Amino acid sequence: MFGIMFLVVGVLSWHGWISIFAIAAKIISTVSLGIKNTRVIRIMNLISTPCWLAYNIFMFSIGGMCSDLIMLTSLIIAVIRLDIMKLEPKK
């Protein structure tokens, strides 16, 4: 439902081919929120975050770029720790 809504809003607010990155990123991240498998959530966010980063670079959004770089760094660390090295988080 939300994916369709984001697609429609993205088409209505179209600013050229760069809008594809924002639409794809939002749909991927929205779908990932409905998944219970944390590994899949991390992988999906590893796909959507570079899309947001590309969009924010093109739009010259410094705050967006900083946020995306922090998110991307966190995701890479999480994938290495939790998926590749199989380290469990401390409780």
mmCIF file of the C-alpha atoms, coordinates in Angstrom:
data_MODEL
# 
_entry.id   MODEL 
# 
loop_
_atom_site.group_PDB 
_atom_site.id 
_atom_site.type_symbol 
_atom_site.label_atom_id 
_atom_site.label_alt_id 
_atom_site.label_comp_id 
_atom_site.label_asym_id 
_atom_site.label_entity_id 
_atom_site.label_seq_id 
_atom_site.pdbx_PDB_ins_code 
_atom_site.Cartn_x 
_atom_site.Cartn_y 
_atom_site.Cartn_z 
_atom_site.occupancy 
_atom_site.B_iso_or_equiv 
_atom_site.pdbx_formal_charge 
_atom_site.auth_seq_id 
_atom_site.auth_comp_id 
_atom_site.auth_asym_id 
_atom_site.auth_atom_id 
_atom_site.pdbx_PDB_model_num 
ATOM 1  C CA . MET A 1 1  ? 0.000  0.000   0.000   1.00 0.00 ? 1  MET A CA 1 
ATOM 2  C CA . PHE A 1 2  ? 2.660  2.519   1.055   1.00 0.00 ? 2  PHE A CA 1 
ATOM 3  C CA . GLY A 1 3  ? 4.925  1.434   -1.802  1.00 0.00 ? 3  GLY A CA 1 
ATOM 4  C CA . ILE A 1 4  ? 2.228  2.340   -4.301  1.00 0.00 ? 4  ILE A CA 1 
ATOM 5  C CA . MET A 1 5  ? 1.635  5.648   -2.531  1.00 0.00 ? 5  MET A CA 1 
ATOM 6  C CA . PHE A 1 6  ? 5.365  6.520   -2.691  1.00 0.00 ? 6  PHE A CA 1 
ATOM 7  C CA . LEU A 1 7  ? 5.450  5.588   -6.367  1.00 0.00 ? 7  LEU A CA 1 
ATOM 8  C CA . VAL A 1 8  ? 2.494  7.864   -7.140  1.00 0.00 ? 8  VAL A CA 1 
ATOM 9  C CA . VAL A 1 9  ? 3.917  10.748  -5.097  1.00 0.00 ? 9  VAL A CA 1 
ATOM 10 C CA . GLY A 1 10 ? 7.306  10.243  -6.753  1.00 0.00 ? 10 GLY A CA 1 
ATOM 11 C CA . VAL A 1 11 ? 5.775  10.432  -10.217 1.00 0.00 ? 11 VAL A CA 1 
ATOM 12 C CA . LEU A 1 12 ? 3.752  13.515  -9.273  1.00 0.00 ? 12 LEU A CA 1 
ATOM 13 C CA . SER A 1 13 ? 6.848  15.274  -7.902  1.00 0.00 ? 13 SER A CA 1 
ATOM 14 C CA . TRP A 1 14 ? 9.107  14.165  -10.774 1.00 0.00 ? 14 TRP A CA 1 
ATOM 15 C CA . HIS A 1 15 ? 12.318 16.203  -11.182 1.00 0.00 ? 15 HIS A CA 1 
ATOM 16 C CA . GLY A 1 16 ? 13.935 14.160  -13.939 1.00 0.00 ? 16 GLY A CA 1 
ATOM 17 C CA . TRP A 1 17 ? 15.805 10.863  -13.915 1.00 0.00 ? 17 TRP A CA 1 
ATOM 18 C CA . ILE A 1 18 ? 17.303 11.530  -10.466 1.00 0.00 ? 18 ILE A CA 1 
ATOM 19 C CA . SER A 1 19 ? 13.829 11.079  -8.975  1.00 0.00 ? 19 SER A CA 1 
ATOM 20 C CA . ILE A 1 20 ? 14.120 7.362   -9.776  1.00 0.00 ? 20 ILE A CA 1 
ATOM 21 C CA . PHE A 1 21 ? 16.750 7.067   -7.026  1.00 0.00 ? 21 PHE A CA 1 
ATOM 22 C CA . ALA A 1 22 ? 14.485 8.649   -4.396  1.00 0.00 ? 22 ALA A CA 1 
ATOM 23 C CA . ILE A 1 23 ? 11.464 6.587   -5.460  1.00 0.00 ? 23 ILE A CA 1 
ATOM 24 C CA . ALA A 1 24 ? 13.413 3.314   -5.473  1.00 0.00 ? 24 ALA A CA 1 
ATOM 25 C CA . ALA A 1 25 ? 15.086 4.071   -2.138  1.00 0.00 ? 25 ALA A CA 1 
ATOM 26 C CA . LYS A 1 26 ? 11.820 4.919   -0.426  1.00 0.00 ? 26 LYS A CA 1 
ATOM 27 C CA . ILE A 1 27 ? 10.005 1.859   -1.756  1.00 0.00 ? 27 ILE A CA 1 
ATOM 28 C CA . ILE A 1 28 ? 12.876 -0.486  -0.791  1.00 0.00 ? 28 ILE A CA 1 
ATOM 29 C CA . SER A 1 29 ? 13.210 0.966   2.707   1.00 0.00 ? 29 SER A CA 1 
ATOM 30 C CA . THR A 1 30 ? 9.448  0.876   3.244   1.00 0.00 ? 30 THR A CA 1 
ATOM 31 C CA . VAL A 1 31 ? 9.243  -2.782  2.202   1.00 0.00 ? 31 VAL A CA 1 
ATOM 32 C CA . SER A 1 32 ? 12.184 -3.598  4.494   1.00 0.00 ? 32 SER A CA 1 
ATOM 33 C CA . LEU A 1 33 ? 10.293 -2.217  7.505   1.00 0.00 ? 33 LEU A CA 1 
ATOM 34 C CA . GLY A 1 34 ? 7.693  -4.948  7.110   1.00 0.00 ? 34 GLY A CA 1 
ATOM 35 C CA . ILE A 1 35 ? 10.232 -7.777  7.178   1.00 0.00 ? 35 ILE A CA 1 
ATOM 36 C CA . LYS A 1 36 ? 11.080 -9.553  10.433  1.00 0.00 ? 36 LYS A CA 1 
ATOM 37 C CA . ASN A 1 37 ? 14.453 -10.949 9.324   1.00 0.00 ? 37 ASN A CA 1 
ATOM 38 C CA . THR A 1 38 ? 17.057 -8.393  10.456  1.00 0.00 ? 38 THR A CA 1 
ATOM 39 C CA . ARG A 1 39 ? 19.645 -9.640  7.953   1.00 0.00 ? 39 ARG A CA 1 
ATOM 40 C CA . VAL A 1 40 ? 17.261 -8.980  5.066   1.00 0.00 ? 40 VAL A CA 1 
ATOM 41 C CA . ILE A 1 41 ? 16.479 -5.538  6.507   1.00 0.00 ? 41 ILE A CA 1 
ATOM 42 C CA . ARG A 1 42 ? 20.193 -4.698  6.567   1.00 0.00 ? 42 ARG A CA 1 
ATOM 43 C CA . ILE A 1 43 ? 20.718 -5.920  3.005   1.00 0.00 ? 43 ILE A CA 1 
ATOM 44 C CA . MET A 1 44 ? 17.711 -3.979  1.709   1.00 0.00 ? 44 MET A CA 1 
ATOM 45 C CA . ASN A 1 45 ? 18.934 -0.840  3.450   1.00 0.00 ? 45 ASN A CA 1 
ATOM 46 C CA . LEU A 1 46 ? 22.370 -1.402  1.902   1.00 0.00 ? 46 LEU A CA 1 
ATOM 47 C CA . ILE A 1 47 ? 20.568 -1.137  -1.432  1.00 0.00 ? 47 ILE A CA 1 
ATOM 48 C CA . SER A 1 48 ? 18.407 1.888   -0.579  1.00 0.00 ? 48 SER A CA 1 
ATOM 49 C CA . THR A 1 49 ? 21.016 4.018   1.204   1.00 0.00 ? 49 THR A CA 1 
ATOM 50 C CA . PRO A 1 50 ? 23.307 4.453   -1.854  1.00 0.00 ? 50 PRO A CA 1 
ATOM 51 C CA . CYS A 1 51 ? 20.203 5.486   -3.818  1.00 0.00 ? 51 CYS A CA 1 
ATOM 52 C CA . TRP A 1 52 ? 19.495 8.202   -1.250  1.00 0.00 ? 52 TRP A CA 1 
ATOM 53 C CA . LEU A 1 53 ? 23.162 9.198   -1.269  1.00 0.00 ? 53 LEU A CA 1 
ATOM 54 C CA . ALA A 1 54 ? 23.152 9.592   -5.069  1.00 0.00 ? 54 ALA A CA 1 
ATOM 55 C CA . TYR A 1 55 ? 19.957 11.633  -4.890  1.00 0.00 ? 55 TYR A CA 1 
ATOM 56 C CA . ASN A 1 56 ? 21.308 13.877  -2.119  1.00 0.00 ? 56 ASN A CA 1 
ATOM 57 C CA . ILE A 1 57 ? 24.604 14.411  -3.943  1.00 0.00 ? 57 ILE A CA 1 
ATOM 58 C CA . PHE A 1 58 ? 22.746 15.461  -7.082  1.00 0.00 ? 58 PHE A CA 1 
ATOM 59 C CA . MET A 1 59 ? 20.477 17.779  -5.051  1.00 0.00 ? 59 MET A CA 1 
ATOM 60 C CA . PHE A 1 60 ? 23.455 19.201  -3.104  1.00 0.00 ? 60 PHE A CA 1 
ATOM 61 C CA . SER A 1 61 ? 21.897 18.272  0.245   1.00 0.00 ? 61 SER A CA 1 
ATOM 62 C CA . ILE A 1 62 ? 24.802 18.387  2.690   1.00 0.00 ? 62 ILE A CA 1 
ATOM 63 C CA . GLY A 1 63 ? 22.695 17.186  5.625   1.00 0.00 ? 63 GLY A CA 1 
ATOM 64 C CA . GLY A 1 64 ? 21.288 14.342  3.550   1.00 0.00 ? 64 GLY A CA 1 
ATOM 65 C CA . MET A 1 65 ? 24.756 13.311  2.383   1.00 0.00 ? 65 MET A CA 1 
ATOM 66 C CA . CYS A 1 66 ? 26.101 13.307  5.953   1.00 0.00 ? 66 CYS A CA 1 
ATOM 67 C CA . SER A 1 67 ? 23.128 11.282  7.169   1.00 0.00 ? 67 SER A CA 1 
ATOM 68 C CA . ASP A 1 68 ? 23.478 8.783   4.330   1.00 0.00 ? 68 ASP A CA 1 
ATOM 69 C CA . LEU A 1 69 ? 27.211 8.350   4.903   1.00 0.00 ? 69 LEU A CA 1 
ATOM 70 C CA . ILE A 1 70 ? 26.632 7.686   8.613   1.00 0.00 ? 70 ILE A CA 1 
ATOM 71 C CA . MET A 1 71 ? 23.853 5.221   7.770   1.00 0.00 ? 71 MET A CA 1 
ATOM 72 C CA . LEU A 1 72 ? 25.970 3.473   5.140   1.00 0.00 ? 72 LEU A CA 1 
ATOM 73 C CA . THR A 1 73 ? 28.927 3.188   7.527   1.00 0.00 ? 73 THR A CA 1 
ATOM 74 C CA . SER A 1 74 ? 26.668 1.774   10.254  1.00 0.00 ? 74 SER A CA 1 
ATOM 75 C CA . LEU A 1 75 ? 25.120 -0.728  7.860   1.00 0.00 ? 75 LEU A CA 1 
ATOM 76 C CA . ILE A 1 76 ? 28.502 -1.928  6.608   1.00 0.00 ? 76 ILE A CA 1 
ATOM 77 C CA . ILE A 1 77 ? 29.732 -2.400  10.183  1.00 0.00 ? 77 ILE A CA 1 
ATOM 78 C CA . ALA A 1 78 ? 26.527 -4.269  11.089  1.00 0.00 ? 78 ALA A CA 1 
ATOM 79 C CA . VAL A 1 79 ? 26.763 -6.571  8.063   1.00 0.00 ? 79 VAL A CA 1 
ATOM 80 C CA . ILE A 1 80 ? 30.397 -7.364  8.838   1.00 0.00 ? 80 ILE A CA 1 
ATOM 81 C CA . ARG A 1 81 ? 29.768 -7.964  12.554  1.00 0.00 ? 81 ARG A CA 1 
ATOM 82 C CA . LEU A 1 82 ? 26.400 -9.682  12.460  1.00 0.00 ? 82 LEU A CA 1 
ATOM 83 C CA . ASP A 1 83 ? 26.287 -11.406 9.086   1.00 0.00 ? 83 ASP A CA 1 
ATOM 84 C CA . ILE A 1 84 ? 29.848 -12.097 7.992   1.00 0.00 ? 84 ILE A CA 1 
ATOM 85 C CA . MET A 1 85 ? 31.575 -12.630 11.343  1.00 0.00 ? 85 MET A CA 1 
ATOM 86 C CA . LYS A 1 86 ? 28.358 -13.875 13.002  1.00 0.00 ? 86 LYS A CA 1 
ATOM 87 C CA . LEU A 1 87 ? 28.967 -11.919 16.215  1.00 0.00 ? 87 LEU A CA 1 
ATOM 88 C CA . GLU A 1 88 ? 25.868 -11.591 18.357  1.00 0.00 ? 88 GLU A CA 1 
ATOM 89 C CA . PRO A 1 89 ? 25.096 -8.177  19.851  1.00 0.00 ? 89 PRO A CA 1 
ATOM 90 C CA . LYS A 1 90 ? 25.525 -7.890  23.639  1.00 0.00 ? 90 LYS A CA 1 
ATOM 91 C CA . LYS A 1 91 ? 22.285 -7.868  25.574  1.00 0.00 ? 91 LYS A CA 1 
# 
